[in-house]
Every structure is written in structure tokens, then in C-alpha cells.
mmCIF file of C-alpha atoms and ligand atoms in Angstrom:
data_model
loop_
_atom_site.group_PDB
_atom_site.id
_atom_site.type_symbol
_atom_site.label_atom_id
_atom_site.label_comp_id
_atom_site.label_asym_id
_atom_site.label_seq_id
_atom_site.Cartn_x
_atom_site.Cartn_y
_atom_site.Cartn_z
ATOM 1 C CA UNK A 1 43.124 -76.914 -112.841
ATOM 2 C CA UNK A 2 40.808 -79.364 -111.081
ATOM 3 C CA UNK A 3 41.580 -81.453 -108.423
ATOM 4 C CA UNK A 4 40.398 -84.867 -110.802
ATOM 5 C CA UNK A 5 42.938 -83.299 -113.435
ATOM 6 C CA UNK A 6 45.694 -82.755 -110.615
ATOM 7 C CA UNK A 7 44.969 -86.318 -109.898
ATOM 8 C CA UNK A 8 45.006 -87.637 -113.368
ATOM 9 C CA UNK A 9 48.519 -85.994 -113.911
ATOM 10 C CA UNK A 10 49.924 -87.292 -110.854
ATOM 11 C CA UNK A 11 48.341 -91.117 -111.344
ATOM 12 C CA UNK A 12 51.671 -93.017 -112.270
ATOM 13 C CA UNK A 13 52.937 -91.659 -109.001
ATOM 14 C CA UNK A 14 50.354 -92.655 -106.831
ATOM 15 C CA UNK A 15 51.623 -96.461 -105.421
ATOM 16 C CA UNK A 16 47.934 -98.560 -104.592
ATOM 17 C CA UNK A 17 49.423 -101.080 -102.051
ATOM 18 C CA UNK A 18 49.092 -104.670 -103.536
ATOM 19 C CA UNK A 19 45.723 -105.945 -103.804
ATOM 20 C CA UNK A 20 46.427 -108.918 -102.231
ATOM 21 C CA UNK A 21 47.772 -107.000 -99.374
ATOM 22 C CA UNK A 22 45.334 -105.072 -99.118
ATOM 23 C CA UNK A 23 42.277 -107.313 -98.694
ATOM 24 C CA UNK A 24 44.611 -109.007 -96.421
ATOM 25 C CA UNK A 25 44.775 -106.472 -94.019
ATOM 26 C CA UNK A 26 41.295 -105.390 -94.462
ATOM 27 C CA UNK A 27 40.276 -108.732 -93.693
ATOM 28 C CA UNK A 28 42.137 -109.377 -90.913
ATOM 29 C CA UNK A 29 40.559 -105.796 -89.460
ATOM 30 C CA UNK A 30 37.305 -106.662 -89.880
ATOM 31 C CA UNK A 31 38.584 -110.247 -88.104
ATOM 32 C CA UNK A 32 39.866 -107.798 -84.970
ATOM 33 C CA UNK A 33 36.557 -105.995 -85.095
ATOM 34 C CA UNK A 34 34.595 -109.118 -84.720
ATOM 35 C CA UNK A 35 36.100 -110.220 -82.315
ATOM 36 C CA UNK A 36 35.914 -107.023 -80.017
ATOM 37 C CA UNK A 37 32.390 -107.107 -80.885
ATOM 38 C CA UNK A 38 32.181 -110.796 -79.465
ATOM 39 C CA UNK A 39 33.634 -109.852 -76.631
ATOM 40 C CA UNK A 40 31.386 -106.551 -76.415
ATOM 41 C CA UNK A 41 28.042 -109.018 -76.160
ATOM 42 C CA UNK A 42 29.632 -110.859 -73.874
ATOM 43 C CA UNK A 43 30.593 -108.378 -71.124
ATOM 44 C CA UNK A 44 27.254 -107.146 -71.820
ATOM 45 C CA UNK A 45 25.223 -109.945 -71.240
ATOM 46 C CA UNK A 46 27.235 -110.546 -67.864
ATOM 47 C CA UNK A 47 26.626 -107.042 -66.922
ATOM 48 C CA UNK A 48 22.402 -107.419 -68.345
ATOM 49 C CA UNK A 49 22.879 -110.733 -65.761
ATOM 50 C CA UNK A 50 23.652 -108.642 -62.537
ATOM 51 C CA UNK A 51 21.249 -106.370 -63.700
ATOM 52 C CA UNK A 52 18.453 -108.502 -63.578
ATOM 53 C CA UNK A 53 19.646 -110.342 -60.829
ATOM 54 C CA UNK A 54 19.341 -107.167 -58.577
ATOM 55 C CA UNK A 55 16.302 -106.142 -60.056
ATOM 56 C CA UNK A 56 14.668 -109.677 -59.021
ATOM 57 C CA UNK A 57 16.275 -109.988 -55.175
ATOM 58 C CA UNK A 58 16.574 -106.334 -54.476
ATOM 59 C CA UNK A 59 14.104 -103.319 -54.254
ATOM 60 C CA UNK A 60 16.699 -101.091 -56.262
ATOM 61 C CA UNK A 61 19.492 -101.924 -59.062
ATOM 62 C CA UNK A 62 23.224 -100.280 -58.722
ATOM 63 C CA UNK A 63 23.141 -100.408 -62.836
ATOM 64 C CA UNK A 64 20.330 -97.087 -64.402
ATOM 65 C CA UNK A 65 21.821 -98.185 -67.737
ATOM 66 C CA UNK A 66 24.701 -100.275 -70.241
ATOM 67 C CA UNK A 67 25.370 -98.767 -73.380
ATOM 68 C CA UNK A 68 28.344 -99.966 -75.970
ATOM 69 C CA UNK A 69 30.362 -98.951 -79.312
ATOM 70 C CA UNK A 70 32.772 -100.439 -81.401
ATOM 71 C CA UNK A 71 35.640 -97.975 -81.980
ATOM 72 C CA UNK A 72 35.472 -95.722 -84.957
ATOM 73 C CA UNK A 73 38.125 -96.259 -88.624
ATOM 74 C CA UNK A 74 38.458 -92.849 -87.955
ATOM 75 C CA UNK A 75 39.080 -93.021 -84.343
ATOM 76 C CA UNK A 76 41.201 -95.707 -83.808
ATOM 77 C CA UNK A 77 43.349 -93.932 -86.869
ATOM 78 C CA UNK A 78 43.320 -90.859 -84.838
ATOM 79 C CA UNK A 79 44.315 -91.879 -81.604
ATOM 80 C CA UNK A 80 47.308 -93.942 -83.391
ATOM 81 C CA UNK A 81 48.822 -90.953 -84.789
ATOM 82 C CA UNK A 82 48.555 -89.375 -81.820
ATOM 83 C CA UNK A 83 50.706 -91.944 -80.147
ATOM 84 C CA UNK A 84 52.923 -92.116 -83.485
ATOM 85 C CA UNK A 85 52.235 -95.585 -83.911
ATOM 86 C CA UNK A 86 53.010 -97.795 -87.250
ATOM 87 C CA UNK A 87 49.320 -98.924 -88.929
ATOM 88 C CA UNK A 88 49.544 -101.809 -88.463
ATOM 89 C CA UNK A 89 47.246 -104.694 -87.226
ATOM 90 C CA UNK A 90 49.620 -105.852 -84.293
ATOM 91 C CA UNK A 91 50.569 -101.964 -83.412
ATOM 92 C CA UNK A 92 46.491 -101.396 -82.843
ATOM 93 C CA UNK A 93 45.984 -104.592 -80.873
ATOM 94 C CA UNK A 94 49.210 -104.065 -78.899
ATOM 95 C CA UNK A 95 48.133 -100.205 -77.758
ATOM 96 C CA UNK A 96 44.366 -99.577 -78.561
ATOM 97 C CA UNK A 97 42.581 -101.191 -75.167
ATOM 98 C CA UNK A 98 39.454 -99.462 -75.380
ATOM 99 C CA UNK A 99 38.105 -101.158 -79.275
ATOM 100 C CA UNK A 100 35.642 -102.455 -77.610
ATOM 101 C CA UNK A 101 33.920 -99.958 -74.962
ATOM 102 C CA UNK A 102 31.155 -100.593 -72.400
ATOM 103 C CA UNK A 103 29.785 -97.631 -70.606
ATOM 104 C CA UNK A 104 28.168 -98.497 -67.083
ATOM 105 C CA UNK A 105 26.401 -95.830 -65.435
ATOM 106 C CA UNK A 106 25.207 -96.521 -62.098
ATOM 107 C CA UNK A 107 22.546 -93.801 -59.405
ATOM 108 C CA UNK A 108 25.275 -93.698 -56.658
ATOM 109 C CA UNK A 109 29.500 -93.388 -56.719
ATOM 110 C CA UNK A 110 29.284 -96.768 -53.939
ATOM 111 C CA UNK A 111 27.101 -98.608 -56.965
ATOM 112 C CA UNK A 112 30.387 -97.966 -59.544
ATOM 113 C CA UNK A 113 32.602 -99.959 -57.176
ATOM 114 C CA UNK A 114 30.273 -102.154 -56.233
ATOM 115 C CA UNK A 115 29.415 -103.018 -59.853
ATOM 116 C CA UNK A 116 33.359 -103.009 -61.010
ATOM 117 C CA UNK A 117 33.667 -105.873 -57.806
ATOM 118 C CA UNK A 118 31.000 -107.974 -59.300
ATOM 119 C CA UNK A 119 31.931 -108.142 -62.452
ATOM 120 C CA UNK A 120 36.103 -108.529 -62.094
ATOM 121 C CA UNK A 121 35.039 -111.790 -59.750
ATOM 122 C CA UNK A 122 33.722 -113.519 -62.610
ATOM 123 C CA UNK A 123 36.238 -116.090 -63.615
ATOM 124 C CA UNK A 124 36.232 -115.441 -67.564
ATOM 125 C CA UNK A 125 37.663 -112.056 -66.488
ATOM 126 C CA UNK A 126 41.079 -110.497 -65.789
ATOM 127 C CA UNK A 127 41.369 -107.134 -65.388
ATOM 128 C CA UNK A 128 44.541 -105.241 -66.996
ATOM 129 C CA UNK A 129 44.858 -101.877 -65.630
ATOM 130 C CA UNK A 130 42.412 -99.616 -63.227
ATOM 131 C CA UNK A 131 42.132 -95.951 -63.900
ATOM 132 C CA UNK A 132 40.044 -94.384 -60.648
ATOM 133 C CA UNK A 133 39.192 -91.044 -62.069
ATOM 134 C CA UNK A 134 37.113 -90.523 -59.305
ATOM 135 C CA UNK A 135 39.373 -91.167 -56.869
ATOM 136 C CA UNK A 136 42.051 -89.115 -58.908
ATOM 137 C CA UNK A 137 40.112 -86.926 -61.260
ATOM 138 C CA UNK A 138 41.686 -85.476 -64.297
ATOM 139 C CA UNK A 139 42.825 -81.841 -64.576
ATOM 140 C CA UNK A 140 39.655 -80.933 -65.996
ATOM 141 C CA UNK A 141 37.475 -82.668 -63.738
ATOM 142 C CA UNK A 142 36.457 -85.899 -65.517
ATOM 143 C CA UNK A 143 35.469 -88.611 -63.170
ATOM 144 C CA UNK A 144 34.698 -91.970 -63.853
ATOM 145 C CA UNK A 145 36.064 -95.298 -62.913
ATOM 146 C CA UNK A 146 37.811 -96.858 -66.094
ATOM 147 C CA UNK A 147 38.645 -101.127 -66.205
ATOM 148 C CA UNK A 148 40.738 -102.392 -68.759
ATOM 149 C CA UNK A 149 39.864 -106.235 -68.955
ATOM 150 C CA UNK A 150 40.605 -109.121 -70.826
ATOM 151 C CA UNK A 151 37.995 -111.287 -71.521
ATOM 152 C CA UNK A 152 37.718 -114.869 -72.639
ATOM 153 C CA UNK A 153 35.638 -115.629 -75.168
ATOM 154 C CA UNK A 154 35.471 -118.918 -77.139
ATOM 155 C CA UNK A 155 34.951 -119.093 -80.951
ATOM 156 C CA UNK A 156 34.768 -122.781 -83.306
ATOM 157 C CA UNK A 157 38.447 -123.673 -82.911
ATOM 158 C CA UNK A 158 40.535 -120.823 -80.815
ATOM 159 C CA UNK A 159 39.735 -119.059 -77.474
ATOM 160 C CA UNK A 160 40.944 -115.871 -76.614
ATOM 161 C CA UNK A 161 40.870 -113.181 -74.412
ATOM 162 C CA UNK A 162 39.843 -109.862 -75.713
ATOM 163 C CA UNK A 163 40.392 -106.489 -73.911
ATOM 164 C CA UNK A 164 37.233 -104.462 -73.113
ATOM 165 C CA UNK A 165 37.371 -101.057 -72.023
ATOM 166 C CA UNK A 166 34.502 -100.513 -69.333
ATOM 167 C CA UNK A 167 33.235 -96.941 -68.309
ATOM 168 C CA UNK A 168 31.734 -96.864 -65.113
ATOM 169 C CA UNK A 169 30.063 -93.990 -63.485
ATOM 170 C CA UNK A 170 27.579 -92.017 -61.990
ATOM 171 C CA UNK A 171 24.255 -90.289 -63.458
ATOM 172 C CA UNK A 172 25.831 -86.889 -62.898
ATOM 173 C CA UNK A 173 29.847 -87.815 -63.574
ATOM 174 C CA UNK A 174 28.219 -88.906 -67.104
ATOM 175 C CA UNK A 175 25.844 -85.485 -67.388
ATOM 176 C CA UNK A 176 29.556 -83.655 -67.188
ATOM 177 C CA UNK A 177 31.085 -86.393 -69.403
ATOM 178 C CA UNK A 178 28.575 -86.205 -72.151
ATOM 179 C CA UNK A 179 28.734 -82.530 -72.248
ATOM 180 C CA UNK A 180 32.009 -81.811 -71.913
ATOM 181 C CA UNK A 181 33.173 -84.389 -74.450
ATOM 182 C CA UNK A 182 30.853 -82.222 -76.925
ATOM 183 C CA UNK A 183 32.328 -78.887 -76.169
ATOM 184 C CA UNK A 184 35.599 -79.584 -75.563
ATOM 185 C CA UNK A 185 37.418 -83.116 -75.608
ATOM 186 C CA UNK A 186 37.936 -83.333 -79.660
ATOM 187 C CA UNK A 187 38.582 -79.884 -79.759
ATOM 188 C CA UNK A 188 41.326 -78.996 -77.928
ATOM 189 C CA UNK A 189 42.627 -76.201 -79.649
ATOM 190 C CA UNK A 190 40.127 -73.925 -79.859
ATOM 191 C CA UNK A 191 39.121 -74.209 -76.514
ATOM 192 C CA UNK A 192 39.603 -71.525 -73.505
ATOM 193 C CA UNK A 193 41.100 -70.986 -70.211
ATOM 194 C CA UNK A 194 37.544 -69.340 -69.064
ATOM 195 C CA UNK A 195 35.549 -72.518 -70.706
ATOM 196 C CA UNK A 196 38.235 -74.824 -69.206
ATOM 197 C CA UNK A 197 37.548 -73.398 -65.592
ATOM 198 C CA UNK A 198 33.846 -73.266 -65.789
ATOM 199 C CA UNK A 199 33.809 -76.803 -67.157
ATOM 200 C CA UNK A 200 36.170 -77.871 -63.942
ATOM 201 C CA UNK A 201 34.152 -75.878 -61.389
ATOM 202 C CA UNK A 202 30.678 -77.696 -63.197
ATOM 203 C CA UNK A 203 32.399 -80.921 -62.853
ATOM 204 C CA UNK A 204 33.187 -79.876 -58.805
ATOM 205 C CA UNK A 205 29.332 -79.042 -58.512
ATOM 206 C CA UNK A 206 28.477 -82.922 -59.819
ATOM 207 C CA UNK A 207 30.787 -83.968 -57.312
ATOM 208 C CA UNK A 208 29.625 -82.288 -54.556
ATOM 209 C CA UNK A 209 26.115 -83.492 -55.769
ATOM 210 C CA UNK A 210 27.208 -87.050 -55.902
ATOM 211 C CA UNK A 211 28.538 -86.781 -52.354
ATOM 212 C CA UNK A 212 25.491 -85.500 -51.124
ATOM 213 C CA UNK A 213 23.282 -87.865 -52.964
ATOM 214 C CA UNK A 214 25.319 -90.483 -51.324
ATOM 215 C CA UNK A 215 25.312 -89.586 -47.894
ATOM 216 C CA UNK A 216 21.189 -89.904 -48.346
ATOM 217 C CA UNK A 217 21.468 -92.977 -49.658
ATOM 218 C CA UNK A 218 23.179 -93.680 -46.240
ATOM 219 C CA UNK A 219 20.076 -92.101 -44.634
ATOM 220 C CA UNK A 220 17.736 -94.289 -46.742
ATOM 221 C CA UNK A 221 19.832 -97.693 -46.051
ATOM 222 C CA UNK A 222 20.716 -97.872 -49.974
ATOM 223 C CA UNK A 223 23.698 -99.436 -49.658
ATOM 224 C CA UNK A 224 23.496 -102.809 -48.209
ATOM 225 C CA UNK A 225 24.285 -105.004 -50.876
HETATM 226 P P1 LIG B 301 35.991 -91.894 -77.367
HETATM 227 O O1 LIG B 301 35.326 -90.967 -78.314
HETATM 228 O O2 LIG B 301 35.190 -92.141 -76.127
HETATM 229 O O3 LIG B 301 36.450 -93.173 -78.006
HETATM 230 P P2 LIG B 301 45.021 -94.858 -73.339
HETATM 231 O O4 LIG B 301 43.693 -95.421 -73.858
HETATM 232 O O5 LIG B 301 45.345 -95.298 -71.941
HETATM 233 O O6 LIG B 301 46.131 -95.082 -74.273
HETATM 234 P P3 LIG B 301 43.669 -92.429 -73.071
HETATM 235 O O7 LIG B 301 42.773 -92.478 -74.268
HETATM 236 O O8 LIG B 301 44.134 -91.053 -72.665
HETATM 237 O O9 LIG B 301 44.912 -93.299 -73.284
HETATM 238 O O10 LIG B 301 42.940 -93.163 -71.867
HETATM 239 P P4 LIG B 301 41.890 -92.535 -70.864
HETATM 240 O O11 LIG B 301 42.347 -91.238 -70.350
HETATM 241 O O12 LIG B 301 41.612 -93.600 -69.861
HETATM 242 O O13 LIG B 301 40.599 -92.218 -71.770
HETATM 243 C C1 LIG B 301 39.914 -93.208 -72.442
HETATM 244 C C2 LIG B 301 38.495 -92.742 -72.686
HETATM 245 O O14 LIG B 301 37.949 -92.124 -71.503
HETATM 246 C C3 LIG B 301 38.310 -91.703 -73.758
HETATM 247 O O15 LIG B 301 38.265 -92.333 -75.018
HETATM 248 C C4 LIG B 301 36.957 -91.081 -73.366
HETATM 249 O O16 LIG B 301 35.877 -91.936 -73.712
HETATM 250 C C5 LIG B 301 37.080 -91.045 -71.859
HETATM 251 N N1 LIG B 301 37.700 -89.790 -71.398
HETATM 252 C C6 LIG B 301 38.961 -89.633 -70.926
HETATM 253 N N2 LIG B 301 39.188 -88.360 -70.572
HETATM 254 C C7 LIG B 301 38.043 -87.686 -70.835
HETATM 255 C C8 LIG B 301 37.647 -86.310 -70.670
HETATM 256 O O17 LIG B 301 38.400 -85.467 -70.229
HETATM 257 N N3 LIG B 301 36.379 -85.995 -71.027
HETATM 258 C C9 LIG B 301 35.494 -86.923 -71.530
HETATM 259 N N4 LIG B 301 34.263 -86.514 -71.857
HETATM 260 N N5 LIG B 301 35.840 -88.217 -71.718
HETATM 261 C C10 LIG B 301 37.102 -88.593 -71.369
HETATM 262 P P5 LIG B 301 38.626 -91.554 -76.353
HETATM 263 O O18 LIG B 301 39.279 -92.514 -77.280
HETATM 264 O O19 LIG B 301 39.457 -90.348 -76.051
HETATM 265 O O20 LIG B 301 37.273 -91.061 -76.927
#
């Protein structure tokens, strides 16, 4: 038997919420996803702001490069599950911070603080929760300085604040991030203790580069900001 037929037989079964429901939800999703999309441009036009700012005053910039993304259907779906939490529109803007993520990567690891300073002054912005992954790295090495903010943005009749999740980190904590997250992070299972320890020690060479890469920006008088 097919899987249509299977279907077919099974049809008066099958409970379609409510229409009604339905595009209510869906509309009020793609109302969340605008929003987090608003608030995306914004942070990234503050963040484009410093950017040029430093390019024009100073003879090098703390930011190499801003990149963004809207969170995934299928992600966002995902990582609710894996919390067990109901679908539902005030469940995912209750416990999903990072819908709207901004990735910051900067040349040196005194750049990612100094960049996270600048922009958490800014008086549109509050900041929710710091995760220093560099400071504290996680079991398998991944480094990075992560800012949960809120931040305001205004829209015809209503302003609200909207949490961003922004990614900063260095050139070489992002080389480890980018790879790693394609050979291991969304597949756990299948992953080994011998790829788990090479990844970790790679991630303690990065480090050690980033350190040394630092000190010579000491040398070179990089950091006076
Ligand atoms: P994607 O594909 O980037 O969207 P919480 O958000 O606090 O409820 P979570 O997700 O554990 O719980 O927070 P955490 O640890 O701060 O991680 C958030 C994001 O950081 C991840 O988002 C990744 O982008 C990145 N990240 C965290 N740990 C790792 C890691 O070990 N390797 C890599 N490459 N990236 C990591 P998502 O939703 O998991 O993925």
C-alpha cells in the first residue's frame, strides 16, 4: 500500500486545526519574525555606525566583519523540543533569545570586549544575560563572547524592546566555530571521543594563537582605543 493510500484511509482521523486558528497563529509568527528582523537592522546599523566611526578616526577597526540570520521554522522547532516546550507563540518568545542573531567578529580577543562596551552604552540597549565563553569556554572548547540584549525599537503605534542575540569573537575563535559547528554541533550522536578531543585540542591551538596575536598587538600599540 502507498503512503497517499495509507493517508487516504486514515483522512477522517487526521484533525486540521481550525482555519481560523491557524492563520492566526501563522500570522502572529510572521508578526514575531518581523519584528526580530526590525530589531536585527537596527543593532546592525549601530554596530555598521562604530564601524565606520573607527574606520574614519582610527588607523585600524576592532570590527573585520557583521553578519546576521533570522532563526530557522525548523530551528526554532528544534531547539523547543529540546527544552520540551508547548508551541506556542508566548512559549517561543518567553525562552528562544537568540531569534534574532548578530555575529561580530573582531582581529583581537581585547576588540570583542571593547566592541560588547560600546555597544551595551548605547541607551536603546539593555543587556539580559552575558555568556563569556572565552573567559569560561565550553567543554569542547567553543569560545566566544555571547550578549543577550533587549533592544528598543519603535514601530507606527507600539514600542518595544526586542531581544537580540549577539556573537562576538575573534577571527580564529570563529575559524573553530564555523568548523566545528559543521562536523559536530548538530550531530551529536554520531560523533567521537577521538574527534571530540582533537576538536578541543584545535580549539586550545586558536587560543594560544589569539593570545599570542594579542600580546603583538601590545608590541604594535593596537590597543589604545
Ligand atoms: P544556530 O545554528 O547558531 O542557531 P539558550 O539559548 O541559553 O537557551 P543554548 O542554545 O545552549 O541555550 O545557548 P548557548 O550555549 O549560548 O548557544 C547559543 C548559540 O551559540 C548556538 O545557537 C550556536 O550558534 C552557538 N554555540 C554554542 N555552543 C556552540 C558550540 O559548541 N559550537 C558552535 N559551533 N557553536 C556553538 P544554536 O541555536 O545552537 O545554533
Amino acid at each position: 500500500m502507498t503512503d497517499l493510500n495509507e493517508f487516504e484511509n486514515n483522512a477522517e482521523e487526521i484533525h486540521l486545526p481550525n482555519t481560523i486558528d491557524y492563520l492566526d497563529i501563522e500570522k502572529q509568527y510572521r508578526q514575531l519574525m518581523f519584528m526580530h528582523e526590525a530589531a536585527i537592522e537596527q543593532v546592525t546599523a549601530k554596530l555598521n555606525i562604530l564601524k565606520g566611526e573607527f574606520q574614519f578616526s582610527n588607523d585600524r577597526n576592532p570590527i573585520s566583519s557583521i553578519c546576521s540570520r533570522i532563526k530557522s521554522k525548523e530551528s526554532i522547532i528544534d531547539k523547543m523540543q529540546k527544552k520540551g516546550l508547548p508551541f506556542t507563540i508566548s512559549a517561543l518568545l518567553e525562552n528562544i533569545k537568540d531569534i534574532a542573531g548578530i555575529r561580530v567578529i573582531c582581529p583581537f580577543i581585547e576588540d570583542v570586549y571593547f566592541v560588547a562596551r560600546m555597544l551595551v552604552k548605547q541607551p536603546d540597549i539593555e543587556v539580559l544575560e552575558v555568556k563569556d565563553y572565552i573567559r569560561e569556554p565550553k567543554d569542547n572548547g567553543y569560545r566566544s563572547l555571547h550578549l543577550i540584549v533587549s533592544d528598543r525599537v519603535n514601530f507606527s503605534n507600539v514600542s518595544r524592546g526586542v531581544t537580540v542575540e549577539i556573537q562576538i569573537r575573534t577571527i580564529a575563535m570563529d575559524f573553530w566555530a564555523s568548523t566545528e559547528h559543521q562536523l559536530r554541533y548538530k550531530k551529536e550522536t554520531n560523533f567521537t571521543k577521538e574527534a571530540h578531543d582533537k576538536l578541543k585540542y584545535c580549539a586550545e591551538l586558536m587560543a594560544e594563537a589569539d593570545r599570542e596575536i594579542q600580546n603583538l598587538a601590545g608590541d604594535f600599540d593596537l590597543n589604545q582605543w
